[in-house]
XYZ file of C-alpha atoms in Angstrom:
693
model
C -0.379 0.037 -0.060
C 1.396 3.258 -0.862
C 1.318 6.438 1.824
C 2.434 9.904 1.203
C 4.595 11.572 3.070
C 2.755 14.654 3.194
C -0.202 12.790 5.353
C 2.174 11.110 7.040
C 3.493 14.701 8.592
C 0.153 15.993 9.157
C -0.309 13.808 12.019
C 2.615 13.029 13.576
C 5.891 15.497 13.301
C 9.058 13.566 11.079
C 10.830 17.449 9.948
C 13.703 16.013 11.768
C 13.639 12.582 9.904
C 13.999 11.279 6.204
C 11.632 9.600 4.323
C 14.823 7.286 3.570
C 15.875 6.696 7.769
C 12.128 6.330 8.294
C 11.931 3.277 5.612
C 14.647 1.866 7.343
C 13.185 1.937 10.486
C 10.508 0.521 9.217
C 12.261 -2.321 7.839
C 13.837 -3.173 11.508
C 10.243 -3.165 12.920
C 9.404 -6.167 10.878
C 7.951 -3.918 7.656
C 8.555 -4.633 4.505
C 9.518 -1.340 2.218
C 9.102 -1.795 -1.292
C 9.821 1.513 -3.244
C 9.882 5.059 -2.099
C 8.861 7.412 -5.263
C 8.015 10.825 -6.159
C 5.336 12.832 -7.593
C 5.815 15.764 -9.071
C 2.675 17.299 -10.079
C 1.520 17.548 -5.758
C 5.504 17.846 -4.715
C 5.087 15.100 -2.457
C 7.113 11.613 -2.024
C 5.141 8.428 -1.529
C 6.376 5.149 0.709
C 4.551 1.865 -0.906
C 5.178 -0.851 1.779
C 3.840 -4.349 1.282
C 1.218 -4.884 3.972
C 0.983 -8.853 5.519
C -1.783 -10.513 6.730
C -0.988 -10.117 10.910
C -0.812 -6.649 10.336
C -3.786 -5.504 8.575
C -4.590 -2.049 11.136
C -1.695 -0.627 8.852
C -3.186 -0.208 5.640
C -4.504 3.186 6.785
C -2.844 6.721 7.223
C -3.552 6.605 10.785
C -2.781 3.064 11.694
C 0.453 3.647 9.872
C 1.128 6.431 12.069
C 0.433 5.131 15.215
C 2.930 2.671 14.438
C 5.853 5.130 13.251
C 4.851 6.890 16.660
C 5.527 3.919 18.814
C 8.723 3.329 16.664
C 9.833 6.885 17.064
C 8.671 7.906 20.349
C 6.960 10.627 18.909
C 3.313 12.433 19.828
C 0.625 11.847 17.036
C -2.500 13.734 16.932
C -5.156 12.108 15.283
C -8.700 13.914 16.754
C -10.621 15.892 14.521
C -11.513 19.153 14.642
C -15.217 18.779 15.094
C -16.930 22.336 14.967
C -20.615 21.329 14.330
C -22.074 18.872 16.850
C -24.699 16.577 16.123
C -27.489 15.319 18.109
C -27.304 12.066 19.957
C -30.444 11.368 21.291
C -31.381 8.948 24.420
C -34.338 8.102 22.188
C -32.217 7.447 18.960
C -29.623 5.385 20.492
C -32.412 2.967 22.485
C -34.025 2.522 18.790
C -30.649 1.188 17.136
C -29.445 -1.054 20.450
C -33.137 -2.430 19.584
C -32.127 -3.282 16.374
C -28.437 -4.404 16.495
C -28.646 -6.064 20.295
C -29.002 -9.355 19.042
C -27.376 -8.653 15.470
C -24.647 -11.974 14.938
C -22.811 -9.102 12.419
C -22.998 -5.578 13.305
C -20.509 -4.637 15.974
C -20.837 -0.456 15.079
C -23.085 1.416 13.455
C -23.653 4.439 12.428
C -26.468 6.400 9.952
C -27.057 10.663 10.030
C -28.806 12.837 7.321
C -27.659 15.995 5.973
C -30.183 18.022 3.948
C -29.637 21.220 2.189
C -26.526 20.011 0.331
C -24.810 22.676 -2.384
C -22.102 20.605 -4.417
C -18.730 22.677 -4.573
C -15.627 22.401 -6.452
C -13.007 20.026 -3.965
C -10.451 22.189 -2.567
C -7.180 21.923 -3.563
C -5.306 19.866 -0.613
C -8.314 17.288 -0.997
C -7.233 17.175 -5.216
C -3.566 16.520 -4.357
C -3.873 14.219 -1.268
C -6.057 11.410 -3.740
C -3.993 12.084 -6.645
C -1.036 10.758 -4.375
C -2.591 7.357 -3.589
C -3.389 7.555 -7.427
C -7.284 8.157 -6.970
C -9.009 10.604 -9.207
C -10.696 12.967 -8.188
C -14.662 13.445 -9.098
C -17.066 15.418 -6.913
C -16.874 16.609 -3.354
C -18.481 13.875 -1.677
C -17.013 11.558 -3.179
C -13.885 12.787 -2.591
C -14.165 13.511 1.133
C -15.351 9.246 1.228
C -11.947 7.995 -0.492
C -10.183 10.837 1.795
C -11.774 9.079 4.689
C -11.487 5.696 3.477
C -7.548 6.266 3.182
C -6.528 8.123 6.355
C -8.887 5.972 8.751
C -9.531 2.878 6.826
C -13.489 2.786 7.488
C -16.373 1.619 5.725
C -18.531 4.851 4.947
C -21.067 4.781 2.445
C -23.579 8.025 1.025
C -27.404 6.854 0.581
C -29.971 8.453 -1.104
C -31.804 10.239 1.598
C -35.150 10.384 -1.026
C -35.766 7.065 -0.679
C -34.956 6.747 2.939
C -35.943 8.484 5.806
C -34.874 8.350 9.099
C -37.246 5.811 10.454
C -37.905 3.182 10.244
C -34.541 1.192 9.811
C -34.521 -2.357 10.926
C -32.285 -5.780 10.610
C -33.830 -8.848 9.274
C -32.720 -12.460 7.999
C -32.894 -12.888 4.421
C -32.619 -16.581 2.796
C -30.673 -16.555 -0.634
C -33.121 -17.683 -3.121
C -36.919 -15.180 -2.088
C -34.927 -12.019 -0.528
C -31.465 -11.520 -2.598
C -31.332 -10.248 -5.509
C -30.012 -12.685 -8.524
C -26.978 -10.784 -9.444
C -25.920 -11.282 -6.018
C -26.926 -15.075 -5.151
C -23.518 -16.251 -6.591
C -21.136 -14.476 -3.941
C -23.444 -16.414 -1.176
C -23.556 -19.457 0.234
C -26.710 -21.578 0.279
C -26.479 -23.006 3.672
C -27.712 -20.008 6.112
C -29.308 -16.693 6.404
C -28.318 -12.839 5.938
C -28.501 -9.854 8.196
C -29.806 -6.770 5.966
C -30.255 -3.608 6.774
C -33.886 -2.993 5.389
C -36.044 0.294 4.951
C -39.490 -1.554 5.381
C -39.298 -3.629 2.738
C -36.539 -2.754 0.796
C -32.806 -3.666 0.797
C -30.098 -1.315 1.589
C -27.053 -3.504 2.628
C -26.148 -7.130 3.055
C -24.208 -6.426 6.535
C -20.903 -6.178 5.243
C -20.660 -7.842 1.611
C -22.521 -5.084 -0.382
C -25.005 -2.216 -0.715
C -27.604 -2.290 -3.414
C -26.980 0.228 -6.239
C -30.241 1.823 -6.431
C -29.900 3.399 -2.635
C -26.640 4.849 -3.463
C -26.527 8.672 -3.757
C -25.977 10.552 -6.947
C -24.555 13.321 -7.399
C -27.423 15.694 -8.340
C -29.807 15.488 -4.975
C -29.336 17.768 -2.637
C -30.083 15.345 0.509
C -27.757 11.867 1.905
C -27.878 9.533 4.323
C -24.145 8.344 6.187
C -24.086 4.572 6.650
C -20.912 3.376 8.234
C -20.356 -0.379 9.631
C -17.971 -2.626 10.732
C -19.019 -5.662 11.072
C -17.922 -9.123 12.312
C -15.444 -10.360 9.879
C -16.007 -14.642 10.810
C -19.434 -13.871 10.203
C -18.381 -12.339 6.771
C -16.074 -15.207 5.987
C -19.001 -17.587 6.434
C -20.942 -16.379 4.457
C -19.910 -15.856 1.102
C -17.988 -17.288 -1.842
C -16.070 -14.551 -3.455
C -14.906 -11.283 -2.189
C -16.347 -8.046 -2.515
C -14.869 -4.425 -1.787
C -17.132 -4.108 0.782
C -16.419 -7.434 2.550
C -12.142 -7.431 1.747
C -12.926 -3.900 3.732
C -14.363 -6.356 7.036
C -12.358 -9.097 6.518
C -9.023 -6.484 7.230
C -10.745 -5.604 11.009
C -11.462 -2.389 10.431
C -10.583 -0.550 13.651
C -12.643 0.351 16.046
C -10.795 2.459 18.351
C -11.059 4.972 15.112
C -15.144 4.143 14.218
C -16.216 7.696 15.988
C -13.601 9.777 15.057
C -13.479 8.671 10.960
C -17.476 8.870 11.122
C -17.221 12.264 12.540
C -14.456 13.666 10.468
C -16.552 12.937 7.628
C -19.946 14.897 9.012
C -17.758 17.770 9.111
C -16.118 17.594 5.651
C -19.644 17.034 3.994
C -21.056 19.396 6.286
C -18.668 22.500 5.765
C -17.986 21.938 2.074
C -21.233 21.499 0.878
C -22.726 23.957 3.471
C -25.350 21.437 4.278
C -27.122 20.949 7.515
C -26.455 17.827 9.526
C -29.158 16.371 11.300
C -29.823 14.130 13.969
C -27.185 10.793 14.352
C -27.883 7.217 15.309
C -25.337 5.414 16.615
C -24.627 2.083 18.085
C -21.777 0.711 19.937
C -21.336 -3.216 20.973
C -19.398 -3.542 23.933
C -16.064 -5.567 23.607
C -14.774 -7.568 26.387
C -10.906 -6.775 27.434
C -8.441 -9.552 26.121
C -6.183 -9.617 28.790
C -2.604 -11.323 28.764
C -0.587 -12.209 31.938
C 3.414 -12.584 31.401
C 6.190 -13.604 33.471
C 9.017 -11.543 33.559
C 11.140 -14.117 33.397
C 9.458 -15.290 30.398
C 10.468 -12.316 28.262
C 14.321 -12.827 29.953
C 14.835 -16.396 28.369
C 12.696 -15.336 25.278
C 14.393 -12.139 24.060
C 18.137 -12.828 26.405
C 20.536 -10.029 27.423
C 21.291 -6.808 25.921
C 24.230 -6.553 23.303
C 26.595 -5.943 25.557
C 29.693 -7.654 27.848
C 27.453 -6.921 31.546
C 24.685 -9.159 30.407
C 22.438 -7.048 31.766
C 18.653 -7.456 30.733
C 15.906 -5.105 29.515
C 14.814 -2.988 32.420
C 11.187 -3.398 34.045
C 10.618 0.299 33.170
C 11.564 0.569 29.800
C 8.935 -2.934 29.023
C 6.660 -1.099 30.834
C 7.015 2.264 28.567
C 7.256 0.122 25.459
C 3.966 -1.226 26.145
C 2.234 2.275 26.823
C 3.565 3.399 23.783
C 1.490 0.045 21.958
C -1.537 1.138 24.051
C -1.502 -2.381 26.098
C -2.119 -0.510 29.935
C 0.496 -2.523 31.084
C -0.176 -3.446 35.001
C 3.139 -4.822 36.803
C 2.537 -7.130 39.877
C 4.811 -9.753 41.629
C 7.167 -10.351 38.697
C 4.211 -10.813 36.230
C 2.590 -8.105 33.568
C -0.404 -7.773 33.085
C -1.577 -6.026 29.639
C -4.835 -4.907 27.715
C -4.895 -5.541 24.010
C -6.415 -2.392 21.928
C -9.145 -3.923 19.501
C -7.425 -3.091 16.343
C -4.687 -5.675 17.411
C -6.802 -8.818 18.532
C -6.787 -10.798 15.670
C -2.624 -10.453 15.820
C -1.789 -10.720 19.561
C -3.473 -13.169 21.461
C -0.631 -14.975 23.232
C 1.944 -13.990 25.940
C 4.735 -14.572 22.950
C 3.237 -12.121 20.510
C 3.679 -9.174 23.075
C 7.474 -10.744 23.540
C 7.599 -10.190 20.045
C 6.122 -7.005 20.084
C 8.630 -6.144 23.129
C 11.815 -6.688 21.146
C 10.604 -5.145 17.781
C 9.727 -1.773 19.231
C 13.160 -1.980 21.128
C 15.026 -3.612 18.389
C 15.890 -7.331 17.971
C 19.772 -6.009 16.553
C 20.098 -4.695 20.319
C 19.738 -8.208 22.006
C 22.346 -10.049 22.456
C 22.337 -13.211 19.059
C 23.554 -15.800 20.630
C 22.206 -18.987 20.921
C 21.790 -20.318 24.488
C 24.256 -23.716 25.508
C 22.454 -26.804 25.583
C 23.527 -29.073 28.254
C 20.845 -32.012 27.781
C 21.644 -34.050 25.230
C 17.853 -35.320 23.594
C 16.301 -38.749 24.070
C 15.591 -40.922 21.112
C 12.857 -43.246 22.676
C 12.893 -46.930 22.180
C 10.045 -47.026 19.977
C 11.884 -44.609 17.776
C 14.984 -46.863 17.523
C 13.221 -49.700 16.345
C 11.216 -47.754 13.898
C 14.595 -46.628 12.010
C 15.259 -50.399 13.049
C 12.946 -51.771 10.836
C 13.254 -49.474 7.744
C 17.016 -50.452 7.612
C 15.808 -54.248 8.131
C 13.494 -53.493 5.068
C 15.529 -51.849 3.023
C 18.531 -54.636 3.516
C 16.013 -56.646 1.996
C 15.854 -54.870 -1.141
C 12.776 -52.829 -0.011
C 12.101 -48.954 -1.382
C 10.466 -46.918 0.959
C 7.072 -45.081 -0.447
C 5.306 -41.834 1.295
C 2.006 -41.677 -0.614
C -0.382 -38.989 0.050
C -3.232 -39.859 2.835
C -6.039 -38.014 1.092
C -8.088 -40.341 -1.589
C -10.995 -41.227 -3.235
C -14.178 -43.031 -1.291
C -13.795 -47.068 -1.387
C -15.245 -47.908 2.030
C -18.065 -46.624 4.621
C -15.431 -46.309 7.475
C -13.617 -43.815 5.733
C -13.312 -40.308 7.079
C -14.551 -37.441 5.185
C -13.142 -34.056 4.515
C -15.295 -30.647 5.155
C -13.214 -28.685 2.291
C -11.516 -31.331 -0.004
C -9.683 -29.171 -2.834
C -10.322 -32.680 -5.302
C -12.691 -34.930 -5.698
C -10.560 -38.180 -5.757
C -8.746 -36.644 -2.514
C -12.036 -36.294 -0.381
C -11.206 -38.292 2.127
C -8.245 -40.243 3.989
C -7.296 -42.872 3.777
C -7.979 -45.796 6.061
C -4.889 -48.700 4.988
C -1.718 -48.754 3.197
C -1.991 -51.442 1.172
C -4.160 -49.736 -1.939
C -1.547 -47.325 -2.665
C 1.574 -49.812 -2.670
C -0.592 -52.096 -5.668
C -0.753 -48.578 -7.184
C 2.611 -48.128 -7.376
C 3.348 -51.575 -8.286
C 1.177 -51.179 -11.408
C 3.049 -48.024 -12.742
C 6.266 -49.706 -12.010
C 4.849 -52.477 -14.561
C 3.606 -50.170 -16.549
C 7.187 -48.805 -16.627
C 8.729 -52.322 -17.164
C 10.285 -52.437 -13.660
C 8.543 -55.631 -12.478
C 10.997 -56.169 -9.674
C 9.625 -53.436 -7.779
C 9.110 -53.993 -4.236
C 8.413 -51.195 -1.349
C 7.120 -50.889 1.829
C 5.912 -47.640 3.600
C 4.982 -46.433 6.735
C 1.990 -44.112 7.670
C -1.408 -42.997 9.870
C -4.601 -44.395 8.803
C -7.826 -42.838 9.693
C -11.585 -45.190 9.860
C -14.748 -44.485 11.680
C -16.726 -46.734 14.032
C -20.043 -47.593 13.995
C -20.264 -45.469 17.132
C -18.817 -42.247 15.199
C -15.426 -42.710 16.981
C -12.481 -41.590 14.791
C -9.244 -43.441 14.913
C -6.246 -42.514 13.926
C -3.019 -44.692 13.939
C 0.284 -45.429 12.463
C 0.726 -48.508 10.054
C 3.399 -50.418 7.872
C 2.607 -51.973 4.904
C 5.045 -53.751 2.441
C 4.976 -55.352 -0.920
C 6.934 -58.057 -2.088
C 7.364 -60.490 -4.950
C 9.595 -61.064 -7.178
C 10.308 -63.044 -10.694
C 14.166 -63.016 -10.673
C 14.858 -63.903 -7.184
C 16.883 -66.982 -6.942
C 18.246 -70.084 -9.113
C 19.704 -73.182 -7.950
C 22.650 -73.095 -9.996
C 23.266 -71.261 -13.392
C 21.826 -74.825 -15.606
C 18.513 -74.344 -13.817
C 15.777 -71.583 -14.295
C 15.303 -68.545 -12.386
C 12.676 -69.103 -9.922
C 10.056 -66.092 -8.296
C 10.039 -65.256 -4.543
C 7.678 -68.588 -3.107
C 5.776 -67.921 -0.297
C 7.966 -69.085 2.211
C 10.627 -67.248 1.102
C 8.753 -64.312 1.246
C 7.554 -65.883 4.846
C 11.435 -66.288 5.766
C 11.896 -62.135 5.120
C 9.083 -60.673 7.421
C 10.496 -63.051 9.860
C 13.635 -61.701 9.693
C 12.747 -58.382 9.968
C 10.949 -59.451 13.135
C 14.480 -61.668 14.213
C 15.815 -58.086 13.760
C 13.324 -55.695 16.381
C 13.253 -58.843 18.424
C 9.135 -58.964 18.152
C 7.586 -61.684 19.934
C 4.798 -62.686 16.918
C 2.964 -65.503 16.081
C 1.259 -67.057 12.838
C -1.595 -68.796 12.501
C -4.003 -69.466 9.414
C -6.968 -67.646 7.966
C -9.773 -69.393 10.015
C -11.699 -66.493 10.489
C -13.519 -63.462 8.737
C -12.730 -61.127 12.245
C -10.173 -59.133 11.177
C -10.167 -55.717 13.415
C -6.900 -54.570 11.553
C -8.138 -54.444 8.343
C -11.773 -53.684 6.264
C -13.488 -56.374 4.578
C -12.722 -54.802 0.887
C -8.815 -54.514 1.912
C -8.925 -58.490 3.416
C -10.723 -59.546 -0.319
C -7.465 -58.623 -1.956
C -5.921 -62.228 -0.177
C -6.074 -65.776 -1.104
C -7.665 -67.891 1.623
C -5.772 -70.567 1.874
C -2.389 -67.829 1.647
C -3.269 -65.543 4.270
C -1.554 -65.542 7.730
C -2.520 -63.327 10.902
C 0.043 -62.200 12.651
C -0.871 -61.720 16.284
C 1.376 -60.832 19.822
C 2.289 -64.138 21.590
C 2.135 -63.283 25.146
C -1.391 -61.198 24.844
C -3.378 -63.089 21.828
C -3.839 -59.235 20.215
C -3.974 -59.030 16.848
C -0.918 -56.899 14.435
C -2.067 -57.893 11.037
C -2.106 -59.688 8.078
C 0.300 -61.547 5.347
C -0.681 -63.032 2.617
C -0.333 -64.391 -0.948
C -2.530 -61.729 -3.515
C -5.996 -63.503 -5.487
C -5.010 -63.991 -8.742
C -7.636 -61.180 -10.144
C -5.113 -58.406 -8.665
C -2.411 -60.107 -10.509
C -4.090 -59.700 -14.006
C -5.166 -56.250 -13.056
C -1.495 -55.698 -12.366
C -0.543 -57.288 -15.382
C 2.208 -59.618 -13.654
C 2.891 -63.027 -14.481
C 4.559 -63.253 -10.845
C 3.504 -64.015 -7.434
C 2.382 -60.990 -5.234
C 3.082 -60.551 -1.086
C 1.081 -58.230 0.733
C 1.332 -57.335 4.464
C -0.469 -54.553 7.076
C 0.785 -54.274 10.459
C -0.310 -52.066 13.553
C 2.848 -50.752 13.753
C 1.918 -49.758 17.740
C 1.072 -53.619 17.967
C 3.891 -54.546 16.596
C 6.172 -52.604 19.254
C 4.238 -53.811 22.100
C 5.488 -57.375 21.105
C 9.372 -56.119 21.805
C 10.554 -57.292 24.705
C 13.377 -54.879 25.971
C 16.468 -56.074 27.471
C 19.359 -54.055 29.312
C 21.886 -53.413 27.319
C 25.354 -56.068 27.187
C 27.689 -54.080 30.002
C 31.049 -54.113 27.777
C 34.237 -54.657 29.265
C 37.055 -53.685 28.169
C 40.603 -55.054 28.836
C 44.070 -54.657 27.419
C 46.135 -57.447 25.460
C 48.513 -58.956 27.368
C 51.900 -57.964 26.463
C 53.766 -61.086 27.777
C 54.212 -64.544 25.575
C 51.802 -67.846 26.058
C 52.498 -71.675 25.948
C 50.065 -74.151 24.860
C 49.822 -77.411 25.813
C 47.908 -80.160 23.681
C 46.237 -83.523 25.971
C 44.172 -85.858 24.857
C 41.338 -86.703 27.331
C 39.359 -90.289 27.462
C 35.716 -90.030 28.507
C 32.378 -92.369 27.846
C 30.730 -91.704 24.899
C 27.585 -90.080 26.208
C 29.855 -87.665 28.602
C 29.948 -83.751 27.013
C 33.106 -82.155 27.146
C 31.721 -79.102 27.937
C 31.959 -80.099 32.190
C 35.617 -80.621 31.283
C 36.445 -76.813 30.184
C 34.314 -75.383 32.754
C 36.820 -77.414 35.626
C 39.667 -76.619 33.829
C 38.545 -72.700 33.678
C 37.764 -72.578 37.994
C 41.083 -74.170 38.416
C 43.093 -71.894 36.526
C 41.414 -68.985 34.976
C 43.623 -66.483 36.082
C 46.277 -68.341 33.641
C 44.065 -69.360 30.654
C 43.469 -67.649 27.440
C 41.922 -70.021 25.755
C 40.747 -73.792 25.265
C 40.369 -75.192 22.028
C 38.744 -78.475 20.887
C 40.931 -79.497 17.747
C 39.731 -83.359 17.549
C 37.266 -86.154 18.474
C 38.234 -90.119 17.597
C 37.330 -94.023 19.141
C 38.729 -96.979 18.584
C 37.332 -99.474 16.827
C 37.714 -101.755 19.296
C 35.410 -100.066 22.054
C 32.509 -98.250 20.830
C 31.772 -97.076 24.350
C 34.580 -94.776 24.585
C 36.005 -91.134 22.728
C 39.189 -88.967 23.064
C 38.784 -85.933 23.010
C 41.608 -83.262 22.130
C 42.279 -80.235 23.853
C 44.932 -77.177 23.436
C 44.986 -75.349 25.810
C 46.497 -71.621 25.534
C 47.994 -70.123 28.856
C 49.045 -65.991 29.379
C 49.697 -64.131 32.317
C 48.115 -60.333 32.074
C 51.553 -58.937 34.118
C 54.504 -61.104 33.574
C 56.440 -64.029 31.719
C 55.028 -67.624 32.808
C 58.175 -69.234 34.964
C 58.724 -73.072 35.603
C 57.013 -73.994 38.543
C 53.598 -72.119 36.844
C 53.900 -74.798 33.724
C 54.743 -77.736 36.229
C 51.654 -76.703 38.630
C 50.039 -76.469 34.922
C 51.012 -80.257 33.715
C 50.199 -81.558 37.443
C 46.503 -80.162 37.333
C 45.982 -81.287 33.780
C 46.877 -84.891 34.333
C 45.045 -85.069 37.463
C 42.423 -83.681 35.770
C 42.951 -86.425 32.617
C 43.346 -89.943 35.237
C 39.874 -88.128 36.986
C 38.380 -88.163 33.808
C 39.734 -91.400 32.181
C 38.579 -93.472 35.691
C 35.231 -92.475 35.291
């Protein structure tokens, strides 16, 4: 939006700052200044600012002047000079209060008649003002209304008084088919009623959306009605299909604080430049509840941090209060807490404590705070379930499966699917209730591209609706496998496709990798909790297995071979296997154990001694007991025990001979002769004992 440098100087004293410096200040405060231009015809500079959606309050000259006053800490003079005070009796107020008190749309309204109008030429200052905003002057009435719209951002309309008298104005509920003009019906939704201002049975205006052209003022008339309204943006948004100029203005949250000032200046200017008489004014202003936000002092310090100084000082309490006062937030400080009341023109973008803190930093200047991230002493924690999902992905990729990601939106294929209220496309009007269908479509596309060996898996959320209209959201894992060129026994044999047992082995390898305690059972029941009936019909009955938790008997999912009709649809001549599992149920089958404690021991730098011996044992006796006895007696010196031979005599089949190679080594010294003799004696005693048994 464009702003005139002269129009800003009318409201705030900017003589000691250039337009370029002001533009830099606005940029530092978070505004996007697009361009600065000069109009030689009126000797004025133009500041072009891109107004963001959350700062529509500055889309008027007064709104920007308030912001500049806060940033530069300069006083502002925006009160209009009113010389002709119009009457507004209690009876008038009561009349509009009765009409508008129950209205869902009107928040503020003012109506006033002006008579004995004498049309004159617009003054030069007004013409120059409009030229600076690229508006071509026309007549004094329209020029004043355009001026008020630019300066105050208010919705003020001029109606033909010859068609409208002061009473009885009324607000009625209209239906789309019966009461609204045909040419305007396409702008409105068909599911609700609309509030309109009427005079008897004549509709003057659909509140906040449009005004009937037949009721608008014509420059040849000598009397008019000034109508100004502020409507609830939510009310308008729910009732339009396409924006009108009037609706766009109200959707930008017109400032209620400036409603009276803007309206009074419009009446004053029209009365002054047309030598007319302003009659009784009707007005209504709905009481608005205060938006109160409480902020702890420490929260401000934690988010903004210290000032950019070596002393590590923080923003003082007095300075914070001064900034909040500049913002018109009415601060109260008590017991380390700030209580602020948000002005109505900032209701739509200041709703949380963090919003207020951002305003404090913006006005004071973010560049004045220390731009250093805090040091985090604690490391992040990854849950066991997340680690297992990483492991599942790694295992499936090791098996040759590609991970795919699909949209959660698709067409309706089952009554249990969850419908969207406002879908972008008919093909994306429902949330998916399984992952298998998308995987089959991907397999189909790959086969069409001659990639017949494609195998993939997906981990994602599914949604479905139970019979009692309870919506369920959970995370599943699904996969599709099948390869015509899986293996061959020898080069002379033909290539074989993936069989049922090989596919089942791949799934079991996944379970072993994550230590899942999963059982398999045949398809003896049609009662599946994991999949809907349409999806379960994809599997062959005799080649379908139900997977369950061995400990709790909880159903996990289904694995099986697809029916021939699916293969025909995919134009596939090899067998295809698919599975879909409830991921959380699968993770519940994992029994988490304590990790292995690794003990580190240094290598010995001293030489070893090796002894080979043969022990005679009965045929049914196990050598493990001999190894245990040896380790118990000489555990400090024994490094390893290796069995390198076993034999038996032809004449005696009841006995066997085990050859052992025992390696001895000390960690801190070289073995001496007495150690070797002691070792030999122990080995000989063992041989005698076990030979006699």
